[in-house]
Short mmCIF file of C-alpha atoms in Angstrom, two decimals:
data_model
loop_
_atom_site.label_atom_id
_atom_site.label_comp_id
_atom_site.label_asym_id
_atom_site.label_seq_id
_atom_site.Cartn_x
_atom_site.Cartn_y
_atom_site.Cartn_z
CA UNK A 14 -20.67 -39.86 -37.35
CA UNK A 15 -20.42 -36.11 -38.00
CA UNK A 16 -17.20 -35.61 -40.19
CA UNK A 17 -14.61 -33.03 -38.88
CA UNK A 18 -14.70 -29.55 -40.02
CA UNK A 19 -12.83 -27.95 -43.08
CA UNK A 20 -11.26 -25.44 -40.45
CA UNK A 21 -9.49 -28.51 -38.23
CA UNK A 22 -9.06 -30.55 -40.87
CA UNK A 23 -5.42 -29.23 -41.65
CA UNK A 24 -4.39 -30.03 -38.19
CA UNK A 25 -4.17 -33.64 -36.29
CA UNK A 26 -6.95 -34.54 -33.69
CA UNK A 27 -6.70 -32.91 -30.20
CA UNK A 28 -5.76 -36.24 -28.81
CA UNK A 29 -1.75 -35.44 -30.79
CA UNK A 30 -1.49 -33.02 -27.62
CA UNK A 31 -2.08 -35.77 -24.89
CA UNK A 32 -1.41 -36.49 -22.11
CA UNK A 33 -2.36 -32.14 -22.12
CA UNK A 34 -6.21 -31.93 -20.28
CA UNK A 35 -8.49 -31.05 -23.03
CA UNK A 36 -8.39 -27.32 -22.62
CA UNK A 37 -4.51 -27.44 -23.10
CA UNK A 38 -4.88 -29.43 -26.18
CA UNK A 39 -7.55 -26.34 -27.72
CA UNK A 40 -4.85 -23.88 -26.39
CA UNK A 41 -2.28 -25.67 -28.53
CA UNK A 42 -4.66 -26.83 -31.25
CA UNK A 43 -5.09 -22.39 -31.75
CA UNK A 44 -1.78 -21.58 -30.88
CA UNK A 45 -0.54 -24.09 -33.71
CA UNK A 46 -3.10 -22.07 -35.56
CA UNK A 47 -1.72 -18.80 -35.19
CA UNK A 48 1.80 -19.46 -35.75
CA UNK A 49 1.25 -21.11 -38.78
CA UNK A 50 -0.52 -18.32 -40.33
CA UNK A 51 -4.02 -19.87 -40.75
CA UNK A 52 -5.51 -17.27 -38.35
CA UNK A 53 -4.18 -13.93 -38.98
CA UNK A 54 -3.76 -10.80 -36.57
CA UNK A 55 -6.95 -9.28 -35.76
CA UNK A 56 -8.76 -12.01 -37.62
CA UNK A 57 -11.66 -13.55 -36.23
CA UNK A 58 -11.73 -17.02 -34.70
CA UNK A 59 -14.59 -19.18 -34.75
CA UNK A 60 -16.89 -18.49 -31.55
CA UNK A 61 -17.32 -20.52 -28.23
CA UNK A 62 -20.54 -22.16 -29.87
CA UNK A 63 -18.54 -22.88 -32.88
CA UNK A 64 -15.51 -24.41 -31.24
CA UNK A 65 -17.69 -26.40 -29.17
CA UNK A 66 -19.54 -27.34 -31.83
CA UNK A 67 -16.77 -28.45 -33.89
CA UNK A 68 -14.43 -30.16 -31.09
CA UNK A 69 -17.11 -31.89 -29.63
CA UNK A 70 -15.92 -30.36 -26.18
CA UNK A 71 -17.62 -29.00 -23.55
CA UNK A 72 -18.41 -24.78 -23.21
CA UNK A 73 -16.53 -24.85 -19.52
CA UNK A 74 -13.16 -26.31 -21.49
CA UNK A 75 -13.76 -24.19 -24.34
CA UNK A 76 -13.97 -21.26 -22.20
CA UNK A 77 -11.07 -21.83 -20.10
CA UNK A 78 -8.08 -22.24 -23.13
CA UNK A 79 -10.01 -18.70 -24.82
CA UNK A 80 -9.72 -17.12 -21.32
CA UNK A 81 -5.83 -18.36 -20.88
CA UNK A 82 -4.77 -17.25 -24.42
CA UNK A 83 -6.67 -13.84 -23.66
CA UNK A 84 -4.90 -13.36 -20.46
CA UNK A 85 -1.42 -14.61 -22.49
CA UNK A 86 -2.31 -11.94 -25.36
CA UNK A 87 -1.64 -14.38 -27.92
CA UNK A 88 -6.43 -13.49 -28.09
CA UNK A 89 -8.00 -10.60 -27.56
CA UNK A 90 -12.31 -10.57 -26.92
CA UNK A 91 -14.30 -7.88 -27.79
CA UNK A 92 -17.70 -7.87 -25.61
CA UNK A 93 -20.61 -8.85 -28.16
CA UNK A 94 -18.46 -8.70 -31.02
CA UNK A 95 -16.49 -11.87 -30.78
CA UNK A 96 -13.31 -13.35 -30.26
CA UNK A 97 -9.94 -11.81 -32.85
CA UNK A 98 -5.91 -12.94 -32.67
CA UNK A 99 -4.33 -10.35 -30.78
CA UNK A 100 -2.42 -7.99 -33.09
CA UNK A 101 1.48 -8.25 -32.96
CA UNK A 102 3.19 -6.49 -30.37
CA UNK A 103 4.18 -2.70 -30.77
CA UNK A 104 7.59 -2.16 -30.33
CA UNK A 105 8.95 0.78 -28.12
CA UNK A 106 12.62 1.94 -28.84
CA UNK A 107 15.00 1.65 -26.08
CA UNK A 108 17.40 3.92 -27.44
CA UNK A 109 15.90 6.97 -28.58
CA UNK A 110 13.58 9.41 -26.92
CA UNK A 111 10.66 8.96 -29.14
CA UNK A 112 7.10 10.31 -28.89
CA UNK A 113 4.49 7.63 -27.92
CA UNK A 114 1.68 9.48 -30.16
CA UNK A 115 3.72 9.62 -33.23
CA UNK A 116 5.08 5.74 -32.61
CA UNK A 117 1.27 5.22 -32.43
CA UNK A 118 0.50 7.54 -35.57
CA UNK A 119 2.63 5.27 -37.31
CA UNK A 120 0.87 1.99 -37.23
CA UNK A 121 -2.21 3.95 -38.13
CA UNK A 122 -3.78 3.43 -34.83
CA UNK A 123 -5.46 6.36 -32.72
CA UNK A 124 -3.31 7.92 -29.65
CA UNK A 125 -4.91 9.28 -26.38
CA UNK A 126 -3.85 10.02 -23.18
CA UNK A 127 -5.28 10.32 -19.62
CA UNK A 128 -3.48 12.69 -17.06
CA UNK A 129 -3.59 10.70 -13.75
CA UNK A 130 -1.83 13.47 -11.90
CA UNK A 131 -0.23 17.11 -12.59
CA UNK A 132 1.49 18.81 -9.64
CA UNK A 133 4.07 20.68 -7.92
CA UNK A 134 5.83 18.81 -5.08
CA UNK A 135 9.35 19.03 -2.87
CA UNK A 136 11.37 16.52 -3.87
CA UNK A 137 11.79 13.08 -0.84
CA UNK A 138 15.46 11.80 -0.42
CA UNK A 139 14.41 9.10 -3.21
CA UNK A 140 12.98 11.81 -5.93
CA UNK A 141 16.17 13.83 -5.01
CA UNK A 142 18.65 10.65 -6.05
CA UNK A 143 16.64 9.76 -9.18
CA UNK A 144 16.35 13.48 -11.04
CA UNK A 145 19.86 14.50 -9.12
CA UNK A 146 18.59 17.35 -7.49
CA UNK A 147 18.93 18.40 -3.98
CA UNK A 148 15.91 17.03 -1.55
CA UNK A 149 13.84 19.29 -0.61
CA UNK A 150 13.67 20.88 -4.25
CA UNK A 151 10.76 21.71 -5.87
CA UNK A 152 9.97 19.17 -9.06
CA UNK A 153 6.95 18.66 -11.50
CA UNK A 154 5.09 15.62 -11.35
CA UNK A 155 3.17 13.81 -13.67
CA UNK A 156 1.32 10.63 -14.46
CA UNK A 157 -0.29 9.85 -17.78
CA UNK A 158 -1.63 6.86 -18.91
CA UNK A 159 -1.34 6.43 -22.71
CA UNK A 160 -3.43 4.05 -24.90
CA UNK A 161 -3.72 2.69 -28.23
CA UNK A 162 -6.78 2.76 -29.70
CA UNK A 163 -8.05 3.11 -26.57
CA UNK A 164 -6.01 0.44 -25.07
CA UNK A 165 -3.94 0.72 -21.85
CA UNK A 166 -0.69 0.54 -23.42
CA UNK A 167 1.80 2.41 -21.18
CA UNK A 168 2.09 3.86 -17.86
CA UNK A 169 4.14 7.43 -17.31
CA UNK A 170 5.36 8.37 -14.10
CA UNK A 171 7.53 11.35 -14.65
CA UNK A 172 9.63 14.20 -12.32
CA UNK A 173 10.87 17.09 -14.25
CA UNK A 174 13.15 19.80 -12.87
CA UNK A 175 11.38 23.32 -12.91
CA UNK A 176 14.66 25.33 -13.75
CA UNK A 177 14.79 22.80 -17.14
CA UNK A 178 11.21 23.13 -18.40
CA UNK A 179 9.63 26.03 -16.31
CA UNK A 180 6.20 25.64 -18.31
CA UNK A 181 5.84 22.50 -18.02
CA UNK A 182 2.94 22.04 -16.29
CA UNK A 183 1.04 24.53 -17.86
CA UNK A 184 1.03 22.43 -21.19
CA UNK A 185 -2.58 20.13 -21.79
CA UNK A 186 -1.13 16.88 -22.07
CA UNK A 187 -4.34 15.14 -23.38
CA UNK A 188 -2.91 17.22 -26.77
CA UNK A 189 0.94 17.06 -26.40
CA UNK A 190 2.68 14.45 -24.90
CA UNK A 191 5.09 15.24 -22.14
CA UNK A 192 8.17 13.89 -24.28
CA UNK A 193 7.03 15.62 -27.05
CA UNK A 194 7.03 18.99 -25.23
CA UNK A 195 10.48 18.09 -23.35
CA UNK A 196 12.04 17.84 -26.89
CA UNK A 197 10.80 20.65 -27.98
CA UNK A 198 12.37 23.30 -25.48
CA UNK A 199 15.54 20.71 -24.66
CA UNK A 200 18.47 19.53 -25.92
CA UNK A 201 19.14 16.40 -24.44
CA UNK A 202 23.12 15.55 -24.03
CA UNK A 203 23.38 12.71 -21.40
CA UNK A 204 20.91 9.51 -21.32
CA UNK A 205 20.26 6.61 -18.95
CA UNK A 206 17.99 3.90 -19.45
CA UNK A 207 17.44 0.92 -17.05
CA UNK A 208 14.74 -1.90 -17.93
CA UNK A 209 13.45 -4.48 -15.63
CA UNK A 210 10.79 -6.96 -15.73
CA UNK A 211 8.14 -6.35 -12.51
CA UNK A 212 4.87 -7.73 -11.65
CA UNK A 213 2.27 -4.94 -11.62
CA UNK A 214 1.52 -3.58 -8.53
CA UNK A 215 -2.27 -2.28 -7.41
CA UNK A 216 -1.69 1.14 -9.04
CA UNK A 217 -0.01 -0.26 -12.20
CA UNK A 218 -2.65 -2.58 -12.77
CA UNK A 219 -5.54 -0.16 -12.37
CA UNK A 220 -4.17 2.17 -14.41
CA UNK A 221 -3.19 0.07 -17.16
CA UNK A 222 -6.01 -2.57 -16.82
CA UNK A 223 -4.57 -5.60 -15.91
CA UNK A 224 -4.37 -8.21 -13.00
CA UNK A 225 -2.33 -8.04 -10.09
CA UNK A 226 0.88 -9.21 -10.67
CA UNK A 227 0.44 -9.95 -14.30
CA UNK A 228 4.21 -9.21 -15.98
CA UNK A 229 5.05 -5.91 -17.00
CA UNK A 230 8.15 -4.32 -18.84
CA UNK A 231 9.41 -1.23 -17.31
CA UNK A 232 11.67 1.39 -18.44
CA UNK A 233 13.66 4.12 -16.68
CA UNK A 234 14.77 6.88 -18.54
CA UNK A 235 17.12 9.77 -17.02
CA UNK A 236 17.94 12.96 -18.78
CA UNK A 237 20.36 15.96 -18.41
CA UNK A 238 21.00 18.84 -20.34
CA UNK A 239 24.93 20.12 -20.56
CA UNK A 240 24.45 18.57 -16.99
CA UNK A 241 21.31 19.91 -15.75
CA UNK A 242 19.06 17.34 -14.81
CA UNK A 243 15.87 17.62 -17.00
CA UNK A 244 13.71 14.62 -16.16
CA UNK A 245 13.19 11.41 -14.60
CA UNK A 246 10.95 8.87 -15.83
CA UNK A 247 9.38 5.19 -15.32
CA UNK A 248 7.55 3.98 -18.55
CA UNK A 249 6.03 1.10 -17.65
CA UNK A 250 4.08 -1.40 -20.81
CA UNK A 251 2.06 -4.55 -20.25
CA UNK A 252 4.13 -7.36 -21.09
CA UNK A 253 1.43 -8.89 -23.26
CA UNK A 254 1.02 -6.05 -25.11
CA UNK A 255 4.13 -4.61 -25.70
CA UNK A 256 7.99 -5.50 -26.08
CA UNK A 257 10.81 -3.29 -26.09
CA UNK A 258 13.63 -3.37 -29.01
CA UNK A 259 16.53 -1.13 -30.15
CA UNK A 260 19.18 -1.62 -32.91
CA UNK A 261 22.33 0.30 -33.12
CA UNK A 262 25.80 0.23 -34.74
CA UNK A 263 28.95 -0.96 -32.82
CA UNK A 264 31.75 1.38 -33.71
CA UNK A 265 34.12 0.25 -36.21
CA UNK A 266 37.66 -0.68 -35.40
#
């Protein structure tokens, strides 16, 4: 009988995870992997051949717990390349206005952006309520979708108020993010933020690449300027591949 290989050898047989099915057990049997540190982020597991070589498991189960911990981000599969541990989430501060591309910069990954839509429109009833300006007023309106080396990462559905950033649409947003711009010509003086978890809907998961209703984290940011409304707008991150975090410094008694 074939002996088991060096690779599972540190962890129990499958059958520890029963009554699981068999592609649950593999799931866990990786998972347990991961978490432990034996498989690193962005390290490369063995392949579907291998694991079915080594588990003595059918390709259909094999295939089934890599497609799950794909879909769960925990794996991520690069066509013809093979299959990695998903690198640890980016986080995306809840508290301060901070530029996607230089949050990006920072982990030494590359930034681009695709502009969905860039136009003038009148503002509904429901536009009017969230950028507190009168209906019927003219606002800019965006929507970029930003990635991480050259992964869907975030979703930006924005209204800004003409009279706060006049220019605004004249700017090339492929080059300068629309937060980055906003900073640069405003002050910003009053803040709201709202987060909510959502399933993506059709146009959140095209744009972002996902499934229907896969769970997303979601972000909505107000802004004024010595009470002028400047912007309104909905961030929106895959859950899988993002997570949202902010620290900050109760005031002393």
């Amino acid at each position: 009988m074939r002996s088991r290989p060096s690779w599972t050898a540190e962890c129990d047989d499958l059958a520890r995870f029963a009554p699981a099915p068999l592609y649950e057990r593999i799931k866990r049997l990786i998972s347990e992997r991961i978490t432990l540190g034996h498989w690193q982020p962005e390290e490369r597991i063995p392949s579907e051949n291998e694991l079915v070589r080594d588990l003595l498991v059918s390709r259909m189960t094999v295939h089934r717990a890599l497609q799950e911990l794909t879909r769960e981000g925990l794996l991520m599969r690069i066509q013809g390349v093979g299959t990695f541990v998903a690198p640890a989430k980016p986080e995306y501060s809840i508290f301060e206005i901070r530029n996607i591309a230089e949050e990006i910069a920072e982990r030494r990954h590359e930034h681009s952006c695709e502009v969905r839509m860039a136009r003038e429109e009148l503002a509904t009833p429901r536009t009017a309520e969230a950028l507190t300006v009168p209906p019927g007023a003219p606002v800019f309106h965006t929507i970029c979708v930003h990635y991480d080396n050259g992964i869907a990462v975030q979703m930006e559905d924005r209204y800004v108020n003409p009279q706060a950033a006049p220019d605004y649409l004249a700017q090339d947003f492929t080059k300068i993010t629309p937060t980055l711009f906003l900073t640069r010509v405003i002050t910003a003086t009053d803040v709201k933020h709202v987060i909510e978890a959502i399933s993506a809907d059709e146009e959140t998961a095209r744009c972002l690449d996902i499934g229907r209703d896969e769970p997303c984290l979601r972000m909505i940011r107000t802004t004024w300027a010595n009470k002028l409304p400047v912007t309104h707008v909905v961030l929106t991150h895959p859950g899988r591949r993002y997570r949202l975090s902010g620290v900050f410094s109760p005031a002393k008694a």
